[in-house]
mmCIF file of C-alpha atoms in Angstrom:
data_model
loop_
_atom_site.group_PDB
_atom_site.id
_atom_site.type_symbol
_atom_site.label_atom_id
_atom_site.label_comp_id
_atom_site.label_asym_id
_atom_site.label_seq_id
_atom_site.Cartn_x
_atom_site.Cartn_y
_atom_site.Cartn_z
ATOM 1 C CA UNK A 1 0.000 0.000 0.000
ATOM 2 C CA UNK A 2 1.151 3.633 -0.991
ATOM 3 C CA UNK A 3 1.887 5.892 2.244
ATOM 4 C CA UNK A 4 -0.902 8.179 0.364
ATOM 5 C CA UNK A 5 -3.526 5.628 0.806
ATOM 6 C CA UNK A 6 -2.797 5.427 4.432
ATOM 7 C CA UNK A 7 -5.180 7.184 6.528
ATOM 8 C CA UNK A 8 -4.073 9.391 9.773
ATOM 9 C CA UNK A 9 -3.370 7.587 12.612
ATOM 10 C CA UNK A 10 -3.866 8.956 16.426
ATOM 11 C CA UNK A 11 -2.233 6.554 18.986
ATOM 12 C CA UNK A 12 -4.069 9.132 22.092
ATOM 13 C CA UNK A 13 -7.189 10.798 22.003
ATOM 14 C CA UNK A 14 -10.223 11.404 23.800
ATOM 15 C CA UNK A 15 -13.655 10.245 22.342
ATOM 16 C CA UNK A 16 -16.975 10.007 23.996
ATOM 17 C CA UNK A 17 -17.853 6.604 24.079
ATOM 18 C CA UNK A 18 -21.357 7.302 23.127
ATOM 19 C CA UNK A 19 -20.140 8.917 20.028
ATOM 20 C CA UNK A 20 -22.587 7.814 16.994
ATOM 21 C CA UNK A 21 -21.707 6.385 13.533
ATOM 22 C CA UNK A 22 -21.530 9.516 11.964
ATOM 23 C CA UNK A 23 -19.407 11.600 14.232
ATOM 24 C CA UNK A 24 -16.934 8.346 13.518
ATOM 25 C CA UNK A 25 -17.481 8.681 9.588
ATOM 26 C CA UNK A 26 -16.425 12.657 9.803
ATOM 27 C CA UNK A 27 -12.812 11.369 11.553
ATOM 28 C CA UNK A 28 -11.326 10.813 7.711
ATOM 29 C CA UNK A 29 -11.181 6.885 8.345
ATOM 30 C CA UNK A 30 -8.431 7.666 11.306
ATOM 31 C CA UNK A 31 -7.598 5.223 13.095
ATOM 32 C CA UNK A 32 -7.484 6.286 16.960
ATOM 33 C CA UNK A 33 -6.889 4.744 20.088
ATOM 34 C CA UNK A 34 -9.470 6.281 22.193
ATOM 35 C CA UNK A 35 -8.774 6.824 25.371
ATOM 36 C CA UNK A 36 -10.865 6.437 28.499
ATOM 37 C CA UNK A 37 -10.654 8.267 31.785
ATOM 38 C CA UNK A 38 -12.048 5.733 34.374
ATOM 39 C CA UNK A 39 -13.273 2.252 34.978
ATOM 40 C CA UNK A 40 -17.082 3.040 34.623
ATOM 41 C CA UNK A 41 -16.462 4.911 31.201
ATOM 42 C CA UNK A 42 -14.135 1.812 29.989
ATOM 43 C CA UNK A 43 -17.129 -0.457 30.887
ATOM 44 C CA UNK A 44 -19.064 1.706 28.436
ATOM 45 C CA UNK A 45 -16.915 1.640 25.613
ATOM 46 C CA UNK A 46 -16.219 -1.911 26.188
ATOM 47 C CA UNK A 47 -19.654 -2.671 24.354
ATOM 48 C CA UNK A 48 -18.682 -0.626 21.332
ATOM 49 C CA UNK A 49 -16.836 -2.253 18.517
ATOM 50 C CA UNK A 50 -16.232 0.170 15.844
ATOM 51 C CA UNK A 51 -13.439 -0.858 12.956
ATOM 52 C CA UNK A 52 -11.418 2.387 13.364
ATOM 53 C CA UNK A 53 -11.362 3.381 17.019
ATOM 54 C CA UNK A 54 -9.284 0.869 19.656
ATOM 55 C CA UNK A 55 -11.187 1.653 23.253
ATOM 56 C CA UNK A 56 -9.009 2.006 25.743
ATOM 57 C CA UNK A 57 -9.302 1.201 29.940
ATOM 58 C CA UNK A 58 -8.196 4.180 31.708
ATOM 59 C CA UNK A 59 -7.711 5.072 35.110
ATOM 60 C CA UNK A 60 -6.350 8.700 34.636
ATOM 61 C CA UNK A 61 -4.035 9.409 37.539
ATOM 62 C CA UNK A 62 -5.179 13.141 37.836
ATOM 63 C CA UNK A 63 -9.002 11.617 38.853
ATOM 64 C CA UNK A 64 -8.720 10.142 42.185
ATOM 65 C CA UNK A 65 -12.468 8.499 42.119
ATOM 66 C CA UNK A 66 -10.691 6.868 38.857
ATOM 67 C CA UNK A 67 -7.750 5.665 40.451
ATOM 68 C CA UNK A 68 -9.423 4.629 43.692
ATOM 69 C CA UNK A 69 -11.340 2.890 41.293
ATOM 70 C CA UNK A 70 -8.972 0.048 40.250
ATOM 71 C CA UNK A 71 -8.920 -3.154 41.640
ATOM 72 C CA UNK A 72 -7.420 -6.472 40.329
ATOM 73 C CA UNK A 73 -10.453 -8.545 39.138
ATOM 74 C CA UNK A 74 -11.466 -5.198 36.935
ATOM 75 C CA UNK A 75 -7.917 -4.642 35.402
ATOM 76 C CA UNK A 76 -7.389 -9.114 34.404
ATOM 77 C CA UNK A 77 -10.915 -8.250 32.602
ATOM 78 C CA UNK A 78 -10.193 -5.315 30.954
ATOM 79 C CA UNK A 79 -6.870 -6.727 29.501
ATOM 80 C CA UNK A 80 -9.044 -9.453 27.838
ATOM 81 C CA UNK A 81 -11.705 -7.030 26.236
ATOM 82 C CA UNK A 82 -9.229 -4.077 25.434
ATOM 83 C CA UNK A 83 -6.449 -3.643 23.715
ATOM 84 C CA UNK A 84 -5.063 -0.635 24.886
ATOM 85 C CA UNK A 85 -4.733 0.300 28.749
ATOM 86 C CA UNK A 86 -4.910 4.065 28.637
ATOM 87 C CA UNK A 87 -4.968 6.322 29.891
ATOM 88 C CA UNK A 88 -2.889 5.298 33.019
ATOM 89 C CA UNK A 89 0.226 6.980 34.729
ATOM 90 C CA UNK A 90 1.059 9.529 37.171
ATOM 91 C CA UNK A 91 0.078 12.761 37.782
ATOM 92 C CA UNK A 92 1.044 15.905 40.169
ATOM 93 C CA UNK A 93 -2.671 16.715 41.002
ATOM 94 C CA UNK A 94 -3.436 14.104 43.229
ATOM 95 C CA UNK A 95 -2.019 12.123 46.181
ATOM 96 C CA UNK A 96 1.007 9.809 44.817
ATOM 97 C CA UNK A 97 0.653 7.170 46.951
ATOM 98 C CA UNK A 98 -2.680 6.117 45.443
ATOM 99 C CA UNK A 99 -1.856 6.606 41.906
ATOM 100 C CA UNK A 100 1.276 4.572 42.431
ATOM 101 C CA UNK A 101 -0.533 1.613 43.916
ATOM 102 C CA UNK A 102 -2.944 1.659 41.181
ATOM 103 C CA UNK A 103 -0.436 2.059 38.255
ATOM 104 C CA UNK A 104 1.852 -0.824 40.081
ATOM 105 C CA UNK A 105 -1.321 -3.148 40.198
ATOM 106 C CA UNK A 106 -1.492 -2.237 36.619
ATOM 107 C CA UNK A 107 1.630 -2.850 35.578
ATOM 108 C CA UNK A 108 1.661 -6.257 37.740
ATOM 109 C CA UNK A 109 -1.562 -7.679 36.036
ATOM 110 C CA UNK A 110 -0.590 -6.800 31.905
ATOM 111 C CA UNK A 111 2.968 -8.256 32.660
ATOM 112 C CA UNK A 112 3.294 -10.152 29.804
ATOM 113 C CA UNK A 113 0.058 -9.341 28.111
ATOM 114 C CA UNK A 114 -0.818 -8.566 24.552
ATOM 115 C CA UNK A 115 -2.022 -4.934 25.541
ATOM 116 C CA UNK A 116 -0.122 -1.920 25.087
ATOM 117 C CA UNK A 117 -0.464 0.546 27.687
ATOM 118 C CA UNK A 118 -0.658 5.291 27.023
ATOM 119 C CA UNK A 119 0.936 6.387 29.862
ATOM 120 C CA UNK A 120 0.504 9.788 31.090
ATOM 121 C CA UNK A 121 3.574 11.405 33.689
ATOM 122 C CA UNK A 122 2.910 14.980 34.160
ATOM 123 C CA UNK A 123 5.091 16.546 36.631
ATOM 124 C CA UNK A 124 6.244 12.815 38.105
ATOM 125 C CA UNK A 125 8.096 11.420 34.840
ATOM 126 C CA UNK A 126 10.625 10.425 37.313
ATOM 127 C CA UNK A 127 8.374 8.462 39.466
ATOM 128 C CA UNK A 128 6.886 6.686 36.263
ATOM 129 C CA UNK A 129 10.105 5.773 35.025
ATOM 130 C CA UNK A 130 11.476 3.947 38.113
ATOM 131 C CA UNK A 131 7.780 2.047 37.950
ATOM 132 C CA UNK A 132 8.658 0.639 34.752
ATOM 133 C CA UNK A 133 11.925 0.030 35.666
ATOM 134 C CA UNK A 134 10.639 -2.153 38.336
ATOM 135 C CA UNK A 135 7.588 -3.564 36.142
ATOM 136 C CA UNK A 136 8.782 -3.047 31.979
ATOM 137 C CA UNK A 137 5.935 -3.662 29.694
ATOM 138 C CA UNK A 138 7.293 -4.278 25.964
ATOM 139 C CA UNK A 139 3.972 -2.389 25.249
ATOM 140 C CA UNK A 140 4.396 0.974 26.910
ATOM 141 C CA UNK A 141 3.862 4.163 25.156
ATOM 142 C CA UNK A 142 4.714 7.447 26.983
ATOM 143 C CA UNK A 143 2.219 10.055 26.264
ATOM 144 C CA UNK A 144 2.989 13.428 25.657
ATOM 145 C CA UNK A 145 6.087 12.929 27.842
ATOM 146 C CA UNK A 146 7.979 16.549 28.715
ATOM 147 C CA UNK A 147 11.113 14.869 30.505
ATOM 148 C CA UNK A 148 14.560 15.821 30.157
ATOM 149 C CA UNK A 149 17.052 14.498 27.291
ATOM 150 C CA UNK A 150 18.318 12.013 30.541
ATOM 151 C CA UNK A 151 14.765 10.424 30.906
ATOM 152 C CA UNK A 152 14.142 9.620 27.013
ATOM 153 C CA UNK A 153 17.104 8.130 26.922
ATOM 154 C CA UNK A 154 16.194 6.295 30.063
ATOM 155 C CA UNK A 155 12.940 5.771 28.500
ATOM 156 C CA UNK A 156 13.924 4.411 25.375
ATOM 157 C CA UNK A 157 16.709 1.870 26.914
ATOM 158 C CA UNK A 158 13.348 0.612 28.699
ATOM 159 C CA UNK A 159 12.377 -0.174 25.293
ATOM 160 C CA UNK A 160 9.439 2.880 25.348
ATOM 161 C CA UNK A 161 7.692 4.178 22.550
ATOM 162 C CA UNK A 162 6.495 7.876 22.756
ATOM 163 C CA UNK A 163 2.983 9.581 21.384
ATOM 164 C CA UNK A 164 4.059 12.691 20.225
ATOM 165 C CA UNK A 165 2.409 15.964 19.520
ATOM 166 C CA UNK A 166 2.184 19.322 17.565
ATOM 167 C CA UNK A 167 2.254 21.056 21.246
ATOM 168 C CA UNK A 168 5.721 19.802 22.309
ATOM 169 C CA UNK A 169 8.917 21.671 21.511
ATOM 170 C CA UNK A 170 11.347 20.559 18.159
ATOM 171 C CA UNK A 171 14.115 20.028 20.931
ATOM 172 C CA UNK A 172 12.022 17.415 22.921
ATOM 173 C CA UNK A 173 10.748 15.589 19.447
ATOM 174 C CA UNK A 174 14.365 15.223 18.053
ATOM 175 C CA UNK A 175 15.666 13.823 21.415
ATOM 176 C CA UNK A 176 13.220 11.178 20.971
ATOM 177 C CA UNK A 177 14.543 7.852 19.095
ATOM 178 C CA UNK A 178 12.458 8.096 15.179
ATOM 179 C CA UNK A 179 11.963 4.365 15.752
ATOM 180 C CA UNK A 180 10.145 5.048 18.542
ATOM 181 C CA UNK A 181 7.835 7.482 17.426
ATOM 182 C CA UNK A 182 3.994 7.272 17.172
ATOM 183 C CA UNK A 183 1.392 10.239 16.775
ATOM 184 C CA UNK A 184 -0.559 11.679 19.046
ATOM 185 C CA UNK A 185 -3.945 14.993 19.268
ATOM 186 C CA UNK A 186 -4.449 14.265 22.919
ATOM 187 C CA UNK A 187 -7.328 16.089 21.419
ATOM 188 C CA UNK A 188 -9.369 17.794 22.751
ATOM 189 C CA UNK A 189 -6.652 19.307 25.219
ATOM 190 C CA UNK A 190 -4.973 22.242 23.667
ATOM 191 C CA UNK A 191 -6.431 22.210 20.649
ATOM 192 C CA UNK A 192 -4.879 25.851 20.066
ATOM 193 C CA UNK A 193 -1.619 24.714 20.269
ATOM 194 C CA UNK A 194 -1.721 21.175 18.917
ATOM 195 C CA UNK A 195 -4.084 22.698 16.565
ATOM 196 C CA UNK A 196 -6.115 19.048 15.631
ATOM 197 C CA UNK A 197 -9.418 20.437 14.870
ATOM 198 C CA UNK A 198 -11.098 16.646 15.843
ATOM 199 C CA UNK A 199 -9.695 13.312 16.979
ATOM 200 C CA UNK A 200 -7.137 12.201 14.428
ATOM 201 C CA UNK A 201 -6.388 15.246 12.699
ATOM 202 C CA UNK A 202 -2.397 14.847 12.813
ATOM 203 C CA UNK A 203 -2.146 17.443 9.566
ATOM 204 C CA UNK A 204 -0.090 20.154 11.741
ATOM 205 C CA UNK A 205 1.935 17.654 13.426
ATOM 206 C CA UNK A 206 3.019 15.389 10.530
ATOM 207 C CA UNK A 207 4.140 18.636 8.522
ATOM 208 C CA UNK A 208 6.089 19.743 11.746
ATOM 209 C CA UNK A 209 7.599 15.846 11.334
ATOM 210 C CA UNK A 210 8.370 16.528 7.937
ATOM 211 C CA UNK A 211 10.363 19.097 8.392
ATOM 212 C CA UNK A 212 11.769 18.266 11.187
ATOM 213 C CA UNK A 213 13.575 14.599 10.073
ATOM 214 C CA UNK A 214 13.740 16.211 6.533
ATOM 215 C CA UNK A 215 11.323 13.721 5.269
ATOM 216 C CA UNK A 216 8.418 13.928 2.815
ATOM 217 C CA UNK A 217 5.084 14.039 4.440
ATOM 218 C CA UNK A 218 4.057 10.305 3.389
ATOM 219 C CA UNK A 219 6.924 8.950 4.673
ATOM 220 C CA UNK A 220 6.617 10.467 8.000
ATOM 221 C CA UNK A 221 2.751 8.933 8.198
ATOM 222 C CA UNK A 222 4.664 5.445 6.832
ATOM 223 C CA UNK A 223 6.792 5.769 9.788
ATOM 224 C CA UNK A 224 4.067 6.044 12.053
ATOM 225 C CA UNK A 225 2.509 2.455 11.098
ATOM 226 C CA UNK A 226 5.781 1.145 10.373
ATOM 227 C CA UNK A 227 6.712 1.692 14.190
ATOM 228 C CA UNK A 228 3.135 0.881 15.095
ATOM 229 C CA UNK A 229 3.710 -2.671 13.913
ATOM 230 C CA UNK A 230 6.877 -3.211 15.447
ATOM 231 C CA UNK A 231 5.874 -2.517 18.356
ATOM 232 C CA UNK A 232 2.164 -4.682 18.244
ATOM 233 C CA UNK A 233 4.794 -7.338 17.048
ATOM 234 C CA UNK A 234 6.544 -7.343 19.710
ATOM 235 C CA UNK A 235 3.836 -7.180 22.406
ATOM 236 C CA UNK A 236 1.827 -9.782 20.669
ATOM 237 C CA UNK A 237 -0.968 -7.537 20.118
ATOM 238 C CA UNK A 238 -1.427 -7.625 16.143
ATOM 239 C CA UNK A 239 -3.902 -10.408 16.796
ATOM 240 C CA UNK A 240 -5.835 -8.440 18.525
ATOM 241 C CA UNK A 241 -6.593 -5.592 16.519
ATOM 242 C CA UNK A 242 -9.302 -4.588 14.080
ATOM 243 C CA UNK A 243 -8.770 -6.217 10.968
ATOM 244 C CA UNK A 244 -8.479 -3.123 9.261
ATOM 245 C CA UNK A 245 -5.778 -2.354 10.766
ATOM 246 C CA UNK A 246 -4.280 -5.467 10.783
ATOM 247 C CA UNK A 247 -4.426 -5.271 7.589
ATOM 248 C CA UNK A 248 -2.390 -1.688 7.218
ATOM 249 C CA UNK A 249 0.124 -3.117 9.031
ATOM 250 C CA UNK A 250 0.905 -5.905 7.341
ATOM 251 C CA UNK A 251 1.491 -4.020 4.419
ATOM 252 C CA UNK A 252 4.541 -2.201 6.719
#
């Protein structure tokens, strides 16, 4: 398949999960791994299956109903009706201790399961990174991850992939490994300066790729699904997915 005939791809995003067909046919055919921000909500998106959107289980760290709302029966199910654990992580907003024990629980019960897991760290990328250093996942994607030149290079020797956006700085994307790289909107947060007018709309980022690894546009959306299947590869997840996009990344 021709990178042109690839459509945009959005590894973390936000959808409601009572979005209808035709809010889903507006997205361009993106595919987008659609992130949820608690238990309850991943329940609800759970009885979804829709051929372009991958539902996530989330937890989000900066909720503390959300984290306190973990347990270890709900996370074993979750990593057999989801393929994506997101979004999870740490947060500064909230109590640590909580967050930690919920993300460690995590971490404990996907050990060596086909998922792949968005992983937020705002203001405690330390903190995350010694998690994973005690629990690796071969699946973990760091989203939207501001740490220092030290901790991508930490991150990436723990075999991390990152979900970048149009929001982060030229000096933080070129740090990160081009292997590694996957998209990312986060919409709808920041739309202004990530400027994705809807879930999936990576125009503004991919031409800030382009430029930025001196590659032509189609080649920076073939790297996208060319490191997308290296890593579901790797994790065992390619199984899993959609057909569709099985099928896209086969063609990698």
């Amino acid at each position: 398949m021709s990178p042109f005939d690839l459509p945009p791809l959005d590894c973390h995003a936000h959808i409601a999960p009572d979005v209808t067909g035709p809010q889903i046919a507006a997205l361009n055919g993106a595919i987008i791994f659609a992130m949820t921000r608690s238990p309850a909500e991943a329940n609800f998106a759970a009885r979804r299956s829709d051929p372009t959107i991958l539902w996530g289980y989330g937890a989000h760290p900066g909720l503390a109903s959300a984290v306190t709302a973990v347990t270890e029966d709900g996370i074993r199910r979750a990593a057999t009706k989801h393929v994506v654990i997101g979004e999870i992580g740490l947060d500064n907003k909230t109590a640590l201790a909580p967050q930690l024990a919920a993300l460690d629980l995590i971490l404990d019960v996907c050990a060596g399961q086909p998922v792949v897991l968005s992983l937020h760290s705002t203001g405690r990328t330390g903190v995350l990174l010694d998690a994973l250093t005690r629990r690796p996942h071969a699946g973990a994607i760091l989203h939207w991850f501001n740490g220092t030149r030290e901790q991508i290079d930490r991150a990436a020797a723990l075999g991390c992939y990152f979900s970048v956006n149009a929001a982060m700085s030229d000096e933080r994307l070129a740090w990160i490994p081009q292997e590694r790289l996957l998209p990312e909107t986060d919409f709808p947060s920041s739309r202004r300066t990530t400027r994705a007018r809807t879930p999936g709309d990576i125009t503004f980022l991919e031409q800030r790729m382009s430029e930025l690894l001196q590659l032509q546009a189609a080649a920076v959306r073939s790297m996208w699904y060319t490191n997308l299947a290296t890593l579901t590869q790797r994790t065992s997840v390619t199984p899993r997915l959609p057909a569709g996009l099985r099928r896209l990344l086969g063609d990698c």
